[in-house]
Short mmCIF file of C-alpha atoms and ligand atoms in Angstrom, two decimals:
data_model
loop_
_atom_site.label_atom_id
_atom_site.label_comp_id
_atom_site.label_asym_id
_atom_site.label_seq_id
_atom_site.Cartn_x
_atom_site.Cartn_y
_atom_site.Cartn_z
CA MET C 64 82.75 87.15 92.58
CA GLN C 65 84.59 86.21 89.47
CA ARG C 66 87.79 87.08 90.86
CA MET C 67 86.71 84.93 94.11
CA GLY C 68 86.30 82.07 91.52
CA SER C 69 84.68 80.24 94.53
CA GLY C 70 83.98 80.47 98.17
CA VAL C 71 81.97 83.26 100.27
CA ALA C 72 82.83 86.52 101.49
CA VAL C 73 81.55 88.19 104.57
CA ILE C 74 82.06 91.95 104.36
CA PRO C 75 80.71 93.78 107.38
CA THR C 76 80.59 97.84 107.30
CA ALA C 77 81.93 99.86 110.05
CA PRO C 78 80.51 100.02 113.32
CA GLU C 79 79.00 103.24 114.64
CA ALA C 80 81.33 105.10 117.07
CA THR C 81 80.41 107.00 120.19
CA ARG C 82 82.01 110.42 120.80
CA ASN C 83 80.75 110.84 124.37
CA ARG C 84 78.08 109.66 126.49
CA ASP C 85 75.17 109.22 124.19
CA SER C 86 76.64 111.11 121.11
CA HIS C 87 78.04 109.52 118.06
CA TYR C 88 80.61 110.61 115.66
CA PRO C 89 79.30 111.52 112.54
CA TYR C 90 79.04 107.97 110.61
CA ARG C 91 81.45 106.72 108.19
CA PHE C 92 81.02 103.49 106.38
CA ASP C 93 83.65 101.08 105.73
CA SER C 94 85.37 101.80 102.44
CA TYR C 95 85.77 98.29 101.26
CA PHE C 96 82.04 97.43 101.99
CA TYR C 97 80.95 100.61 100.40
CA TYR C 98 83.11 100.23 97.30
CA LEU C 99 81.13 96.61 96.71
CA THR C 100 77.61 98.11 97.71
CA GLY C 101 77.26 101.79 97.54
CA PHE C 102 75.32 101.32 100.87
CA GLN C 103 75.84 104.08 103.50
CA GLU C 104 73.73 102.89 106.54
CA PRO C 105 75.41 101.12 109.47
CA GLU C 106 74.64 97.78 110.80
CA ALA C 107 74.78 96.22 107.41
CA VAL C 108 76.79 93.17 105.99
CA LEU C 109 77.35 91.92 102.51
CA ILE C 110 77.72 88.24 101.67
CA LEU C 111 78.98 87.49 98.43
CA CYS C 112 78.61 83.63 97.31
CA ALA C 113 80.90 82.97 94.21
CA GLY C 114 80.80 79.67 92.40
CA PRO C 115 78.62 78.61 89.62
CA GLU C 116 75.49 80.38 90.80
CA PRO C 117 76.97 83.41 92.17
CA LYS C 118 74.46 85.63 94.42
CA SER C 119 74.85 88.83 96.54
CA VAL C 120 73.05 88.95 99.84
CA LEU C 121 72.94 92.20 101.92
CA PHE C 122 71.79 92.31 105.41
CA CYS C 123 70.47 95.63 106.71
CA ARG C 124 68.46 97.51 109.40
CA ASP C 125 64.77 96.54 109.09
CA LYS C 126 62.38 99.35 108.25
CA ASP C 127 61.15 100.87 111.61
CA MET C 128 58.75 103.78 111.59
CA GLU C 129 59.62 104.44 115.36
CA ARG C 130 63.51 104.75 114.79
CA GLU C 131 63.02 106.42 111.65
CA ILE C 132 60.90 109.14 113.40
CA TRP C 133 63.89 109.67 115.55
CA ASP C 134 66.80 109.06 113.60
CA GLY C 135 65.79 109.36 109.82
CA PHE C 136 65.10 107.17 106.80
CA ARG C 137 66.23 103.61 106.51
CA TYR C 138 66.04 101.67 103.15
CA GLY C 139 65.05 98.40 104.81
CA PRO C 140 65.62 95.30 103.07
CA GLN C 141 63.21 95.54 100.29
CA GLY C 142 64.07 99.19 99.59
CA ALA C 143 67.85 97.85 99.57
CA LEU C 144 66.96 95.35 96.92
CA GLU C 145 65.46 97.81 94.61
CA LYS C 146 67.96 100.40 94.93
CA PHE C 147 71.35 98.65 95.25
CA GLY C 148 71.31 95.91 92.80
CA VAL C 149 71.89 92.96 95.28
CA ASP C 150 70.30 89.68 94.73
CA GLU C 151 68.81 88.96 98.32
CA ALA C 152 68.28 91.40 101.04
CA TYR C 153 67.21 90.38 104.58
CA PRO C 154 66.90 92.23 107.99
CA VAL C 155 70.27 92.39 109.72
CA SER C 156 68.68 90.87 112.87
CA ARG C 157 68.46 87.28 110.92
CA LEU C 158 72.18 87.44 109.87
CA ASP C 159 73.39 84.70 112.85
CA GLU C 160 70.12 82.54 111.64
CA LEU C 161 71.06 82.85 107.82
CA ALA C 162 74.74 83.24 107.51
CA PRO C 163 75.85 79.49 108.46
CA GLY C 164 73.55 78.25 105.59
CA LEU C 165 75.40 80.56 103.25
CA ILE C 166 78.69 79.71 104.18
CA ALA C 167 78.13 75.75 104.50
CA GLY C 168 79.49 73.79 101.62
CA GLN C 169 81.71 76.56 100.32
CA PRO C 170 85.55 75.56 99.74
CA GLN C 171 86.87 78.97 101.23
CA LEU C 172 85.92 81.96 103.38
CA PHE C 173 86.82 85.21 102.43
CA TYR C 174 87.10 87.60 105.52
CA THR C 175 89.31 90.02 107.24
CA LEU C 176 90.30 88.21 110.36
CA GLY C 177 91.48 90.25 113.13
CA SER C 178 90.26 93.81 112.19
CA ASP C 179 87.54 93.63 114.72
CA PRO C 180 87.47 91.09 117.56
CA ALA C 181 83.68 91.24 117.88
CA TRP C 182 83.09 90.09 114.06
CA ASP C 183 85.62 87.46 114.60
CA HIS C 184 83.90 86.08 117.49
CA ARG C 185 80.72 85.93 115.59
CA VAL C 186 82.13 84.69 112.37
CA THR C 187 83.92 81.74 114.38
CA GLY C 188 80.54 81.12 115.99
CA TRP C 189 78.99 80.35 112.56
CA LEU C 190 82.09 77.97 111.49
CA ASN C 191 81.68 76.07 114.89
CA GLN C 192 77.92 75.69 114.33
CA LEU C 193 78.68 74.20 110.91
CA ARG C 194 81.47 71.99 112.37
CA ALA C 195 79.10 70.54 114.83
CA GLN C 196 76.79 69.29 111.81
CA ALA C 197 79.90 67.85 110.17
CA ARG C 198 78.89 64.24 110.56
CA SER C 199 75.34 64.94 108.92
CA GLY C 200 77.54 65.81 105.85
CA VAL C 201 77.93 69.59 106.20
CA ALA C 202 81.16 70.97 104.64
CA VAL C 203 82.86 73.88 106.48
CA PRO C 204 85.47 75.93 104.53
CA ARG C 205 88.87 74.81 104.77
CA ALA C 206 90.74 78.04 103.75
CA LEU C 207 90.43 81.69 104.96
CA THR C 208 91.33 84.26 102.66
CA ASP C 209 91.63 88.15 103.17
CA ILE C 210 89.18 89.69 100.94
CA ARG C 211 91.02 92.93 101.24
CA ALA C 212 93.79 91.56 98.85
CA LEU C 213 91.08 91.05 96.00
CA VAL C 214 89.23 94.34 96.28
CA ASP C 215 92.68 96.25 96.80
CA ASP C 216 93.61 95.33 93.20
CA MET C 217 90.32 96.58 92.02
CA ARG C 218 90.31 99.86 94.09
CA LEU C 219 93.67 100.67 92.73
CA VAL C 220 92.67 101.56 89.49
CA LYS C 221 89.89 104.13 89.22
CA SER C 222 86.87 103.71 87.03
CA PRO C 223 85.88 107.03 84.87
CA TYR C 224 82.76 107.21 87.31
CA GLU C 225 85.13 107.32 90.59
CA LEU C 226 87.40 109.92 88.58
CA GLY C 227 84.55 112.03 87.99
CA ILE C 228 83.82 112.21 91.76
CA MET C 229 87.56 112.70 92.75
CA ARG C 230 87.86 115.57 90.13
CA ALA C 231 84.87 117.30 91.87
CA ALA C 232 86.17 116.49 95.32
CA ALA C 233 89.77 117.99 93.81
CA ASN C 234 87.94 121.06 92.62
CA ILE C 235 86.10 121.94 96.04
CA SER C 236 89.33 121.53 97.98
CA ALA C 237 91.39 123.65 95.63
CA GLU C 238 88.80 126.38 95.93
CA ALA C 239 89.20 126.11 99.63
CA HIS C 240 92.82 126.54 99.43
CA GLY C 241 92.40 129.69 97.44
CA ASN C 242 89.90 130.84 99.90
CA ALA C 243 92.17 130.28 102.88
CA MET C 244 95.04 132.17 101.01
CA ARG C 245 92.50 135.16 100.69
CA ALA C 246 91.50 135.03 104.29
CA ALA C 247 95.14 134.61 105.98
CA LYS C 248 96.31 137.68 107.62
CA PRO C 249 98.82 138.55 110.62
CA GLY C 250 96.59 138.18 114.02
CA ALA C 251 94.24 135.61 112.68
CA MET C 252 94.05 132.39 114.44
CA GLU C 253 94.76 129.21 112.78
CA TYR C 254 91.45 127.88 113.58
CA GLU C 255 89.91 130.87 111.48
CA ILE C 256 91.66 129.72 108.40
CA GLU C 257 90.43 126.01 108.93
CA ALA C 258 86.77 127.55 109.30
CA GLU C 259 87.24 129.23 105.94
CA LEU C 260 88.36 125.64 104.43
CA LEU C 261 85.36 123.82 106.09
CA HIS C 262 82.90 126.49 104.53
CA THR C 263 84.00 125.98 101.20
CA PHE C 264 83.76 122.12 101.41
CA TYR C 265 80.39 122.19 102.93
CA ARG C 266 78.96 124.89 100.58
CA HIS C 267 79.40 122.43 97.79
CA GLY C 268 78.13 119.23 99.23
CA SER C 269 81.14 117.74 100.91
CA ARG C 270 79.95 116.53 104.24
CA SER C 271 83.49 116.18 105.95
CA PRO C 272 87.17 116.72 105.45
CA ALA C 273 88.61 113.60 104.29
CA TYR C 274 91.10 113.71 107.34
CA ALA C 275 91.88 116.03 110.32
CA SER C 276 93.04 119.48 108.50
CA ILE C 277 96.41 120.69 109.37
CA VAL C 278 96.40 124.41 109.46
CA ALA C 279 100.20 125.38 110.55
CA GLY C 280 101.68 128.52 110.93
CA GLY C 281 105.43 129.16 111.37
CA ALA C 282 107.37 126.61 113.45
CA ASN C 283 104.04 124.37 113.66
CA ALA C 284 104.62 123.51 109.97
CA CYS C 285 107.78 121.61 111.09
CA VAL C 286 105.27 119.23 113.10
CA LEU C 287 104.31 116.91 110.35
CA HIS C 288 100.91 115.80 111.85
CA TYR C 289 99.94 119.00 113.66
CA VAL C 290 96.19 119.45 113.95
CA ALA C 291 95.74 121.59 117.13
CA ASN C 292 95.31 124.49 114.90
CA ASP C 293 94.67 127.08 117.80
CA ALA C 294 97.78 129.45 117.54
CA PRO C 295 97.96 133.06 116.08
CA LEU C 296 99.54 133.85 112.51
CA ARG C 297 102.26 136.02 112.58
CA ASP C 298 103.50 138.38 110.03
CA GLY C 299 106.74 136.97 108.44
CA ASP C 300 105.82 133.31 108.83
CA LEU C 301 104.67 130.82 106.25
CA LEU C 302 101.36 129.12 106.52
CA LEU C 303 101.38 125.33 105.84
CA ILE C 304 97.78 124.02 105.00
CA ASP C 305 97.22 120.14 104.40
CA ALA C 306 93.45 119.91 103.78
CA GLY C 307 90.85 118.24 101.55
CA CYS C 308 87.21 117.24 101.29
CA GLU C 309 85.67 113.90 101.14
CA LEU C 310 83.01 113.83 98.39
CA GLU C 311 80.57 110.76 97.90
CA GLY C 312 83.14 108.91 100.21
CA TYR C 313 86.25 109.86 97.97
CA ALA C 314 89.00 111.77 99.29
CA SER C 315 91.09 114.69 97.99
CA ASP C 316 94.41 115.65 99.41
CA ILE C 317 95.85 118.96 98.93
CA THR C 318 98.72 120.98 100.62
CA ARG C 319 99.78 124.62 100.03
CA THR C 320 102.42 126.71 101.90
CA PHE C 321 102.21 130.32 101.39
CA PRO C 322 103.33 133.43 103.48
CA VAL C 323 100.74 135.16 106.12
CA SER C 324 101.56 138.31 104.85
CA GLY C 325 101.16 137.78 101.54
CA LYS C 326 104.91 137.97 100.25
CA PHE C 327 107.68 135.73 100.69
CA SER C 328 110.91 136.60 102.15
CA ALA C 329 113.83 135.53 100.17
CA ALA C 330 114.73 132.51 102.15
CA GLN C 331 111.39 131.14 102.03
CA LYS C 332 111.05 131.80 98.38
CA ASP C 333 114.63 129.97 97.90
CA LEU C 334 113.12 126.88 99.93
CA TYR C 335 109.64 126.91 98.34
CA GLU C 336 111.05 127.10 94.91
CA LEU C 337 113.22 124.01 95.56
CA VAL C 338 110.03 122.15 96.82
CA LEU C 339 108.30 123.24 93.78
CA ALA C 340 111.20 122.05 91.51
CA ALA C 341 110.97 118.77 93.30
CA GLN C 342 107.57 118.39 92.84
CA GLN C 343 107.53 119.22 89.18
CA ALA C 344 110.42 116.58 88.76
CA ALA C 345 108.38 113.94 90.21
CA ILE C 346 104.91 114.76 88.44
CA GLU C 347 107.28 114.36 85.24
CA LYS C 348 107.69 110.62 86.36
CA ILE C 349 104.04 109.83 86.90
CA ARG C 350 103.16 107.75 83.84
CA PRO C 351 102.30 104.38 82.74
CA GLY C 352 105.29 102.11 82.78
CA GLY C 353 106.89 103.92 85.16
CA HIS C 354 107.28 102.44 88.93
CA TRP C 355 106.04 103.88 92.07
CA ASN C 356 109.04 104.84 93.56
CA GLU C 357 110.43 106.81 90.49
CA PRO C 358 108.39 110.14 91.64
CA HIS C 359 110.26 109.94 95.13
CA GLU C 360 113.51 109.31 93.63
CA ALA C 361 113.23 112.41 91.20
CA ALA C 362 111.90 114.68 94.11
CA LEU C 363 114.76 113.46 96.35
CA ASP C 364 117.39 114.18 93.93
CA VAL C 365 116.41 117.71 93.40
CA LEU C 366 115.74 118.26 97.24
CA ILE C 367 119.23 116.78 97.84
CA ARG C 368 121.17 119.07 95.24
CA GLY C 369 119.15 121.91 97.06
CA PHE C 370 120.18 121.14 100.37
CA ILE C 371 123.72 121.08 99.75
CA ASP C 372 123.35 124.56 97.62
CA PHE C 373 121.88 126.07 100.68
CA GLY C 374 124.41 124.73 103.08
CA LEU C 375 121.92 122.22 104.81
CA CYS C 376 123.53 119.15 103.98
CA LYS C 377 127.14 118.76 103.16
CA GLY C 378 129.00 116.33 100.87
CA SER C 379 128.13 115.13 97.37
CA PRO C 380 124.42 114.22 96.33
CA GLU C 381 125.64 110.75 96.21
CA SER C 382 126.95 110.68 99.76
CA VAL C 383 123.68 112.73 101.21
CA LEU C 384 121.59 110.06 99.51
CA GLU C 385 123.70 107.20 101.04
CA SER C 386 123.96 108.56 104.16
CA GLY C 387 120.29 109.64 104.58
CA ASP C 388 121.35 112.90 105.69
CA TYR C 389 118.59 114.75 103.76
CA ARG C 390 116.20 112.83 106.32
CA ARG C 391 116.83 115.65 108.92
CA PHE C 392 114.88 118.23 106.32
CA TYR C 393 112.79 115.46 104.44
CA MET C 394 111.37 112.83 106.28
CA HIS C 395 108.50 111.30 104.64
CA ARG C 396 107.85 109.85 101.09
CA THR C 397 106.56 111.66 98.17
CA GLY C 398 102.96 110.31 97.90
CA HIS C 399 100.29 107.53 98.55
CA TRP C 400 97.44 106.19 96.82
CA LEU C 401 94.29 108.12 97.09
CA GLY C 402 90.71 107.04 96.75
CA LEU C 403 87.84 106.05 99.37
CA ASP C 404 90.61 106.22 101.85
CA VAL C 405 93.15 109.12 101.97
CA HIS C 406 95.69 106.75 102.43
CA ASP C 407 94.26 104.10 99.90
CA ALA C 408 94.05 100.47 99.34
CA GLY C 409 96.53 98.81 97.55
CA GLU C 410 99.79 97.53 97.63
CA TYR C 411 103.13 99.63 96.61
CA LYS C 412 105.06 96.43 95.68
CA THR C 413 104.54 93.49 93.78
CA ALA C 414 104.72 89.91 95.50
CA ALA C 415 108.07 89.70 94.19
CA GLY C 416 109.25 92.81 95.98
CA GLU C 417 109.47 94.98 92.98
CA TRP C 418 108.23 98.41 92.90
CA LEU C 419 104.44 98.61 91.38
CA GLN C 420 104.56 99.74 87.85
CA LEU C 421 101.90 102.51 87.45
CA GLU C 422 98.84 102.12 85.16
CA PRO C 423 96.23 104.39 83.60
CA GLY C 424 93.34 104.96 86.28
CA MET C 425 95.53 104.79 89.40
CA THR C 426 95.56 107.95 91.50
CA LEU C 427 98.19 109.24 93.92
CA THR C 428 99.36 112.13 95.63
CA VAL C 429 102.66 114.07 94.91
CA GLU C 430 103.99 115.87 97.88
CA PRO C 431 107.67 116.79 98.58
CA GLY C 432 108.40 118.92 101.66
CA CYS C 433 111.29 120.48 103.37
CA TYR C 434 111.30 121.28 107.34
CA VAL C 435 114.02 123.14 108.89
CA ARG C 436 114.24 122.97 112.74
CA PRO C 437 116.60 125.56 114.44
CA ALA C 438 120.20 124.00 115.09
CA ASP C 439 123.44 125.52 115.36
CA ASP C 440 124.63 123.92 112.17
CA VAL C 441 121.57 125.53 110.10
CA PRO C 442 121.75 129.11 108.57
CA GLU C 443 119.40 131.07 110.75
CA HIS C 444 117.36 132.65 108.08
CA PHE C 445 115.90 129.18 107.15
CA TRP C 446 114.70 128.31 110.89
CA ASN C 447 111.30 127.24 111.43
CA ILE C 448 110.60 127.13 107.58
CA GLY C 449 108.22 124.21 107.20
CA ILE C 450 107.01 123.88 103.33
CA ARG C 451 104.81 120.93 101.56
CA ILE C 452 103.32 121.17 98.15
CA GLU C 453 100.93 118.55 97.73
CA ASP C 454 98.65 117.67 94.41
CA ASP C 455 96.70 114.54 93.49
CA ALA C 456 97.59 112.85 90.18
CA HIS C 457 95.63 110.49 88.09
CA VAL C 458 97.64 108.37 85.73
CA THR C 459 96.50 108.70 82.11
CA ALA C 460 97.54 106.91 78.80
CA ASP C 461 100.63 109.09 78.52
CA GLY C 462 101.50 110.70 81.73
CA CYS C 463 99.16 112.04 84.08
CA GLU C 464 96.45 114.56 85.00
CA ILE C 465 96.78 116.89 87.99
CA ILE C 466 93.34 116.84 89.32
CA THR C 467 94.04 119.76 92.01
CA SER C 468 95.84 122.39 89.83
CA ALA C 469 93.16 124.96 90.50
CA ALA C 470 94.81 125.53 94.01
CA PRO C 471 97.23 128.43 93.34
CA LYS C 472 101.10 127.21 93.68
CA THR C 473 103.77 129.14 92.20
CA VAL C 474 105.23 132.19 94.02
CA ALA C 475 103.87 134.59 91.72
CA GLY C 476 100.42 132.68 91.65
CA ILE C 477 99.97 132.72 95.44
CA GLU C 478 101.05 136.43 95.83
CA ASP C 479 98.45 137.55 93.41
CA VAL C 480 95.56 135.60 95.00
CA MET C 481 96.68 137.25 98.38
CA ARG C 482 96.41 140.37 97.20
CA GLN C 483 92.62 140.06 96.88
CA SER C 484 91.09 139.61 100.29
CA ILE C 485 87.85 138.36 101.42
MN1 LIG E 638 98.79 113.28 101.60
#
């Protein structure tokens, strides 16, 4: 409300989503709403009234013994008032009756127009209701501002409380990747390894992966968003796993790539150590005062030199960078913000178009890769090798803390863990 200065913000949580007929997807609240409230139930709206007498108003489902017998506990407005620290709370069934009164007289409306047509229609209805009373002196907001721009800046820098949850999520995911390495063997199905990941997530209290797990053996690793996870693992192939749990709303995001058999071939090891060196170069650039793109530039420099050494690209490092020929083997960026959303809120450039400066508390992934599809001009021993190595970094006062380092990563570390089977 301080950041708003004046005006009123309307922030609904996410709707429930039907999976099929009368079954729902597991409910996931909206991240902006949750960031501001900590409230996890569906059918809830937060209204923030800024100005000289600021107040927060939560609308939520009423207590309902019949529904609670069928579907489970609800806080109800009184319970929410006591538990979540809002100033006022009302049943969501009274929203249309009370919202216009909260908006009336406020100079600007903070609302995310266009993200949900049903909400747009509803909010427009409240404004029109107020406009109809203009001749009786009711003032209608003249300005519309996207509330996300304000909250994004806040979400970008994690508090110690948030970091504590993110460390715990990272540790669970790191353990899951170690277990996946121990479980992998020729003949196992990709989904069996996915089951190991989910087992470890759930056993530690995570209720969902943070995003669809990628468990990609052999050539499947060259499909960047492969999620079929239904192929058998073959001796001699690599297995790429990109998976992380969500804990108390916060995502973790780890990728590891390892040999199905437990031992890297010479060609696999060459490319793996190249990607690992690129990641190390990127990690060294994650520090306050550096800008967002420095880790990507550092990783790219290492990868391009390696691609030339291994005969994948031709020319000088400068010419390969200039021409973009490297994109055939490395076509994505080296990271993204991480938080309540796996690709978290927050800008990457300033309003002036400069890369954002890194600050303590920011949390990002660092994930270079290399993907080689078969082609006549590509050395055959590299065909169908897809490698990505991804960790989660928290910017500290003088560098960064890698919160996912418990997941084995060096060639020796991976081969060692894979000698232990479960
Ligand atoms: Mn990622």
